[in-house]
CSV table of C-alpha atoms in Angstrom, one decimal:
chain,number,residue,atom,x,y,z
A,1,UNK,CA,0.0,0.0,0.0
A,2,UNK,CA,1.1,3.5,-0.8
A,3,UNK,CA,2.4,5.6,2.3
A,4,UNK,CA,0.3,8.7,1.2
A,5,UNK,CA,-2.8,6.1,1.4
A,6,UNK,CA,-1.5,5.2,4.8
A,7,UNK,CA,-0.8,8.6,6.0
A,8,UNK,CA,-4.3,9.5,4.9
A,9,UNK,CA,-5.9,7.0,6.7
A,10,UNK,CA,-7.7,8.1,10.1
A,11,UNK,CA,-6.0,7.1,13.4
A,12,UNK,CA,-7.2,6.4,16.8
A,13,UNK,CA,-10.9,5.2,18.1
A,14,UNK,CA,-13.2,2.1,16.8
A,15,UNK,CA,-15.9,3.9,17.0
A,16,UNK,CA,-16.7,3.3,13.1
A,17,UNK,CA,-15.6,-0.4,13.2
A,18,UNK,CA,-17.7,-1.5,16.5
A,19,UNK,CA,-20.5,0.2,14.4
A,20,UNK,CA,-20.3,-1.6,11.5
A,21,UNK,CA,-19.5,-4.8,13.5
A,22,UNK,CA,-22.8,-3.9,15.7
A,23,UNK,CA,-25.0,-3.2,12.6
A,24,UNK,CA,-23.3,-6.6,11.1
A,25,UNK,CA,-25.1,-8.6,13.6
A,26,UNK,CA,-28.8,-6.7,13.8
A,27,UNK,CA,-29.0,-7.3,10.7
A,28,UNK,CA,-31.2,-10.1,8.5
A,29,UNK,CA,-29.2,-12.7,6.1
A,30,UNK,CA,-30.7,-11.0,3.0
A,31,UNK,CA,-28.3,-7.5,3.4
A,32,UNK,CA,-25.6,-9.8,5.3
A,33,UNK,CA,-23.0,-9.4,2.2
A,34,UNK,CA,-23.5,-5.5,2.4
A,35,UNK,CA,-23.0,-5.2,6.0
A,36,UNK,CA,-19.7,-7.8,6.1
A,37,UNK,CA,-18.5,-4.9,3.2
A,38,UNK,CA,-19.2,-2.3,5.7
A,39,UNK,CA,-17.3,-4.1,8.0
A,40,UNK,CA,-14.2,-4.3,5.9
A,41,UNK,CA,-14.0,-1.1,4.6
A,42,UNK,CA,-13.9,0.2,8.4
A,43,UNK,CA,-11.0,-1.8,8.9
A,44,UNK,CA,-9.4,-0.6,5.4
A,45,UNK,CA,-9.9,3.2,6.3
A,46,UNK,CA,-8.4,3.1,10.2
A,47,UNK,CA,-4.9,3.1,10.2
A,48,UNK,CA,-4.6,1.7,13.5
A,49,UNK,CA,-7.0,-1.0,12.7
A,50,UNK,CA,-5.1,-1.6,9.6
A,51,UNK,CA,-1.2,-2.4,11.7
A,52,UNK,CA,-3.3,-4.5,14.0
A,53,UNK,CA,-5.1,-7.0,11.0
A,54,UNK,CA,-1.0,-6.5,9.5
A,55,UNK,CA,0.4,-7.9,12.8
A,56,UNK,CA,-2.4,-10.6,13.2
A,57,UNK,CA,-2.6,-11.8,9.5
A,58,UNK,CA,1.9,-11.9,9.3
A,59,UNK,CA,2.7,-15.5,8.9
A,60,UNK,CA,-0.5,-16.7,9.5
A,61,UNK,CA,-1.9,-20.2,8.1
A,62,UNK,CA,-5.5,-19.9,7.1
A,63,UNK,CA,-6.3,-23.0,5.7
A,64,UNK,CA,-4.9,-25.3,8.6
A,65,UNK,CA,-6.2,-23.1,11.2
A,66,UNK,CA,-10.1,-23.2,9.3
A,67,UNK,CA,-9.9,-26.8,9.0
A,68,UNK,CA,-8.6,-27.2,12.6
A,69,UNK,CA,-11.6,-25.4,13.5
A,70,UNK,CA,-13.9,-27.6,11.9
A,71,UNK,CA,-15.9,-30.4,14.5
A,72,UNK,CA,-18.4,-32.2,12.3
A,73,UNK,CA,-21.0,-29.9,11.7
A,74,UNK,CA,-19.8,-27.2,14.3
A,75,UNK,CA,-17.3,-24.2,13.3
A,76,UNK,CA,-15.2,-23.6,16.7
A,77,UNK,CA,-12.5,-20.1,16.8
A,78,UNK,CA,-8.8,-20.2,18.4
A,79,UNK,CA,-8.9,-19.7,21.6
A,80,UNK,CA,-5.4,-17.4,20.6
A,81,UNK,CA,-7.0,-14.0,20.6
A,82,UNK,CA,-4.6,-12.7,17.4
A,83,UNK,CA,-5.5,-16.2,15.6
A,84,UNK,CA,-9.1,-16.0,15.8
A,85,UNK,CA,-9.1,-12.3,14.7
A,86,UNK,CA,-7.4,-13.2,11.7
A,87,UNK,CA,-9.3,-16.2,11.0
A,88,UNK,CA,-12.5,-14.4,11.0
A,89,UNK,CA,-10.8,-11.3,9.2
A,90,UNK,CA,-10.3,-13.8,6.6
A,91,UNK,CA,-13.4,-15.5,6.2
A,92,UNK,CA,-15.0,-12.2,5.9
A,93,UNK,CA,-12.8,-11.5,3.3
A,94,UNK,CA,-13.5,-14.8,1.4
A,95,UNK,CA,-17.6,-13.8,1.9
A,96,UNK,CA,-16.9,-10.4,0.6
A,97,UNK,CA,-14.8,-11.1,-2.7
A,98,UNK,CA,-17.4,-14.2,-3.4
A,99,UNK,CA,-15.0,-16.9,-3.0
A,100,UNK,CA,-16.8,-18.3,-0.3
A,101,UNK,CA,-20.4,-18.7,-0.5
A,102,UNK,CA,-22.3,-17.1,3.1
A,103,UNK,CA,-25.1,-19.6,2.3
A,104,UNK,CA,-23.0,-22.7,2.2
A,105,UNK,CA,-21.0,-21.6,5.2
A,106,UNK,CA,-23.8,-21.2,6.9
A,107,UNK,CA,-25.8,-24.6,5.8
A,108,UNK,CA,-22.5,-26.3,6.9
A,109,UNK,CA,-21.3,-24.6,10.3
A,110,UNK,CA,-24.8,-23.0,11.9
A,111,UNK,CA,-27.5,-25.1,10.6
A,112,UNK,CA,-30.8,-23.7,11.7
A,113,UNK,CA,-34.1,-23.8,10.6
A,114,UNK,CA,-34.1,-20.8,9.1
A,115,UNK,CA,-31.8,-18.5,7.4
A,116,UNK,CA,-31.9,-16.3,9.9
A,117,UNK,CA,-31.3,-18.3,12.7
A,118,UNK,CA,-28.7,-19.5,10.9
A,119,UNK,CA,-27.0,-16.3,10.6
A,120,UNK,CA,-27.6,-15.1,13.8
A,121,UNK,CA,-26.1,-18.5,15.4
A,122,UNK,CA,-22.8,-16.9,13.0
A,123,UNK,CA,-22.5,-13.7,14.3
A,124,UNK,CA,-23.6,-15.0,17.8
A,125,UNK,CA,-20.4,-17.2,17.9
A,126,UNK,CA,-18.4,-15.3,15.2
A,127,UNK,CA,-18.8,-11.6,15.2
A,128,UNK,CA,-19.1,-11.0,18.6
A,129,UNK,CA,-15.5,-12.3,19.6
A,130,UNK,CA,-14.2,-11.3,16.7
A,131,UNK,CA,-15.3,-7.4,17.7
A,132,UNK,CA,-14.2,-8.6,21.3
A,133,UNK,CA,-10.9,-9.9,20.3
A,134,UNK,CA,-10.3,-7.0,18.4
A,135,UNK,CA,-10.6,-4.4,21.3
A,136,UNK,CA,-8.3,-6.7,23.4
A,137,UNK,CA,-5.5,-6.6,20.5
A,138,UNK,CA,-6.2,-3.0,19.8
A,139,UNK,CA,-5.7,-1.5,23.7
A,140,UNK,CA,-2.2,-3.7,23.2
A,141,UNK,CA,0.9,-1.7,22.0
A,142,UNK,CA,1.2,-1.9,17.9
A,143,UNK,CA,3.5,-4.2,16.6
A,144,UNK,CA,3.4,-3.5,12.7
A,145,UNK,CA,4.4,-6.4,10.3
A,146,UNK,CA,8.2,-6.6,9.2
A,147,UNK,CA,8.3,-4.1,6.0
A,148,UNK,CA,10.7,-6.8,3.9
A,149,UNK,CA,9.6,-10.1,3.0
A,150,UNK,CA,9.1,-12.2,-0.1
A,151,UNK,CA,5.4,-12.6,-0.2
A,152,UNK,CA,3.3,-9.9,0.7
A,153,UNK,CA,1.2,-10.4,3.9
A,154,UNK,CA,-2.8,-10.5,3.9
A,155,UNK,CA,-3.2,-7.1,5.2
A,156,UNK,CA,-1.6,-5.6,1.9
A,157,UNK,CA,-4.6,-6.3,-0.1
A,158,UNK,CA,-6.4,-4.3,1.4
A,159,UNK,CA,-8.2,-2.5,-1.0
A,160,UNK,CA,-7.4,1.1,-0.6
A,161,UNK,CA,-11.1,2.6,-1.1
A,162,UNK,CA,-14.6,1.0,-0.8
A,163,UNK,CA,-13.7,-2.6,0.7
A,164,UNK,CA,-11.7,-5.5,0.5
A,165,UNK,CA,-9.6,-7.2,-2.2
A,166,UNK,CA,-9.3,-10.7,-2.7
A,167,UNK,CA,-6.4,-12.2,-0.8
A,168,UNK,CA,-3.5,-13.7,-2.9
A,169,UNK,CA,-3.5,-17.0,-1.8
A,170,UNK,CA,-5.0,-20.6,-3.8
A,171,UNK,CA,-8.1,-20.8,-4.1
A,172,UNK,CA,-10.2,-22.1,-0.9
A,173,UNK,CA,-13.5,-24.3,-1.4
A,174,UNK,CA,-13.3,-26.9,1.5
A,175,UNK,CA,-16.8,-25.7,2.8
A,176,UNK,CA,-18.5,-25.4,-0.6
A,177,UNK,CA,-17.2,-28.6,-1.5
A,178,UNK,CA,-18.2,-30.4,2.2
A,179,UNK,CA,-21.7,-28.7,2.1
A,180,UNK,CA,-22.1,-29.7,-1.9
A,181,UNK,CA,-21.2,-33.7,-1.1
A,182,UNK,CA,-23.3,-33.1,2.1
A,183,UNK,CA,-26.3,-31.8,-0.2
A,184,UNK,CA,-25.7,-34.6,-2.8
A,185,UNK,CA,-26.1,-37.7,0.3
A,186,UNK,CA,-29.1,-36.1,1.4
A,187,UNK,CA,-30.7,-36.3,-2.0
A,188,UNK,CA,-29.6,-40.0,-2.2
A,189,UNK,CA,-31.0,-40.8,1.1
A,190,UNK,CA,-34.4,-39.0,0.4
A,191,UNK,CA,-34.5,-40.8,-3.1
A,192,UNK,CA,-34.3,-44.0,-1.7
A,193,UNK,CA,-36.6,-43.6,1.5
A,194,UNK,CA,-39.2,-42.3,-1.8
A,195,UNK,CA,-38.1,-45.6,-3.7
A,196,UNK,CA,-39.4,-48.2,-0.5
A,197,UNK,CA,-42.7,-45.5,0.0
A,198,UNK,CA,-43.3,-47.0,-3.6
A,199,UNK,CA,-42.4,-50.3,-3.3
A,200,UNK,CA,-44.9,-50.5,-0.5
A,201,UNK,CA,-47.5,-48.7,-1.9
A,202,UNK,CA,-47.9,-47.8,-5.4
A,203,UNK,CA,-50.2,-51.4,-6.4
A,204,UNK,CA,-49.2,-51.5,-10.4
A,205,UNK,CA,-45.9,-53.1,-11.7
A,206,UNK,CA,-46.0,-50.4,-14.3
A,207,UNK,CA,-46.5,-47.7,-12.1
A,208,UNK,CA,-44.1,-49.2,-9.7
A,209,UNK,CA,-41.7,-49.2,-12.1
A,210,UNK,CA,-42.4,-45.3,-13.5
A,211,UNK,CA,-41.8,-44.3,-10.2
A,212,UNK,CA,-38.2,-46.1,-9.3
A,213,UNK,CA,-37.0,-44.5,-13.2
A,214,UNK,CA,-38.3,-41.3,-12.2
A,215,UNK,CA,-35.8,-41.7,-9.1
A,216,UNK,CA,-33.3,-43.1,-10.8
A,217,UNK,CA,-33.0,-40.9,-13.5
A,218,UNK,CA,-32.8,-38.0,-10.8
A,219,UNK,CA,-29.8,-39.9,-9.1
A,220,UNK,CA,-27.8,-40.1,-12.3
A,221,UNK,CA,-28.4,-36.6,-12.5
A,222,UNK,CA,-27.4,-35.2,-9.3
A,223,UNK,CA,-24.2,-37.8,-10.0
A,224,UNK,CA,-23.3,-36.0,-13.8
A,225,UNK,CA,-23.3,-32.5,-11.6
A,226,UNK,CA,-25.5,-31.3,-14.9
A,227,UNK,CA,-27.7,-28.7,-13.4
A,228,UNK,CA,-30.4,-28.7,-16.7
A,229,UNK,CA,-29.9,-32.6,-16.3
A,230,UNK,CA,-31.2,-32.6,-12.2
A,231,UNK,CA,-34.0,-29.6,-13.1
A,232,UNK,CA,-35.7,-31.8,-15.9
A,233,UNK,CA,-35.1,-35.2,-13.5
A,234,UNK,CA,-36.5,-33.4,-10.7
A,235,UNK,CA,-39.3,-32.4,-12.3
A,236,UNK,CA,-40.0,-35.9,-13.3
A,237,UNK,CA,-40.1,-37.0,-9.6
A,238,UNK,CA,-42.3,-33.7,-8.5
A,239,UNK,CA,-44.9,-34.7,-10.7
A,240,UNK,CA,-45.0,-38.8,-10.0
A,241,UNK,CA,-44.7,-37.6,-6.1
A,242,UNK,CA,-47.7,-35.6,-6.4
A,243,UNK,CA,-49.6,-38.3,-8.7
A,244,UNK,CA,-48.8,-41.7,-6.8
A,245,UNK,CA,-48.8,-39.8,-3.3
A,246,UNK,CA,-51.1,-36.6,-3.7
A,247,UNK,CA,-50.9,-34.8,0.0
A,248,UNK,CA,-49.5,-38.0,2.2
A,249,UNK,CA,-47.8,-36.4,4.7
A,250,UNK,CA,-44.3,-38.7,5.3
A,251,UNK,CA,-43.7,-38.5,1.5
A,252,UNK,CA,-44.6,-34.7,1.5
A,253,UNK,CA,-41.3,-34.2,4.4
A,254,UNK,CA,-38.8,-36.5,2.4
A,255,UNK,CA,-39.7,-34.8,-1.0
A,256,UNK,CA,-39.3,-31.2,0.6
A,257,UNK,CA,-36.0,-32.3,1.6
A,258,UNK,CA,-35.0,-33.6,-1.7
A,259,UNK,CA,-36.1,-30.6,-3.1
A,260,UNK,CA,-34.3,-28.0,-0.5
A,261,UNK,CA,-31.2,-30.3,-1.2
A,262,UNK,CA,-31.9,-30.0,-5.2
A,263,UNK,CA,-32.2,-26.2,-5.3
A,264,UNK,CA,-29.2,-25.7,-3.1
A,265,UNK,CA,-27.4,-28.0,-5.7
A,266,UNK,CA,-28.5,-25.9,-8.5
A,267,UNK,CA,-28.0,-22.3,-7.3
């Protein structure tokens, strides 16, 4: 970054980041993205905010500290003040830039029953010690990054107006490709809980047998990864759902969750 950027930057307080940080987490998922930008840019226009993230981010391993945060189906920070700080810097970074999908990070790490929930269980156990850690590490002496090195540190691509640039770094899909796999076994489960429902109720071999390639042909589908291929298929098995099973209620719950699991594969 430029030294008349830096020199331009505004010093001392957090009064605009704790805002942005505050308004982050009263607000709904729908203007998440917007607010997370918000966030960012705070951090990119305070100079003292900016040495901090420099100091935190300097030699620090992002994709062996996400996955050691990862239990199952539960998303767990450092308890290192500095590491979770620039864990969750980077994350929001990831979320910002569009590398990292807030939906499927969500799905994954808060599961909820709604969106919502989901997102407030995030900046429940996210956000708020992230904004905490941050205070602590702030009302610490400054300890700005060595000036030298080979590779340029996280903090450096910062984007000097507006937000957030996409760190360097290779590109990072662990969640999208967990949540994705996780998506594709819950359609295989649902498909074959539908395919006994038929083999115990539909009467006709013929029909019987509609059904199961109606099923099938979805499963080969979601398998190809063809999106057009799983929207025709999955029409195929709305349609024989609704004619062999009209408004039965245990079908009705398995085919809502084959079809949340299909439109989340075809976003």
């Amino acid at each position: 970054m430029r030294r008349d950027y830096i020199e331009s930057m505004k010093s001392g307080g957090l009064d605009e980041f704790i805002a942005a940080c505050e308004d982050l987490k009263n607000s709904k998922y729908v203007i998440a993205e917007n607010k997370i930008a918000a966030v960012l840019k705070s951090i990119a226009d305070n100079r003292d905010l900016y040495t901090m993230f420099g100091s935190a981010l300097y030699g620090f391993d992002y994709q062996s500290t996400f996955a050691s945060c990862v239990g199952g189906s539960y998303f767990t920070l450092p308890s290192d003040a500095q590491k979770a700080v620039a864990l969750v810097f980077r994350i929001l970074l990831d979320i910002d830039s569009g590398r990292l999908s807030l939906a499927n990070f969500l799905e994954a790490y808060f599961y909820s029953e709604s969106i919502n929930e989901s997102y407030a269980r995030f900046c429940l156990e996210l956000i708020t010690p992230f904004e905490t850690y941050c205070r602590v590490l702030m009302s610490r002496p400054a300890v700005p990054p060595p000036i030298m090195r080979e590779k340029p540190s996280d903090a450096e691509n910062i984007k000097e107006v507006g937000s957030v640039e996409t760190v360097v770094s290779e590109t990072y899909n662990d969640v999208n490709n967990k949540f994705t796999e996780s998506l594709k076994n819950d359609a295989f489960d649902c498909l074959k809980t539908l395919s006994d429902f038929g083999a115990s109720a539909i009467v006709g071999v013929i029909d019987r047998d509609e059904f199961e390639a109606c099923l099938d042909g979805l499963a080969r589908s979601i398998r190809s990864g063809d999106n057009k291929y799983i929207i025709s298929s999955f029409l195929g098995v709305k349609y024989a759902v609704s004619y062999f099973f009209k408004s039965t209620k245990t079908v009705i719950d398995v085919y809502k969750k084959l079809e949340f699991a299909v439109k989340r594969l075809t976003d």
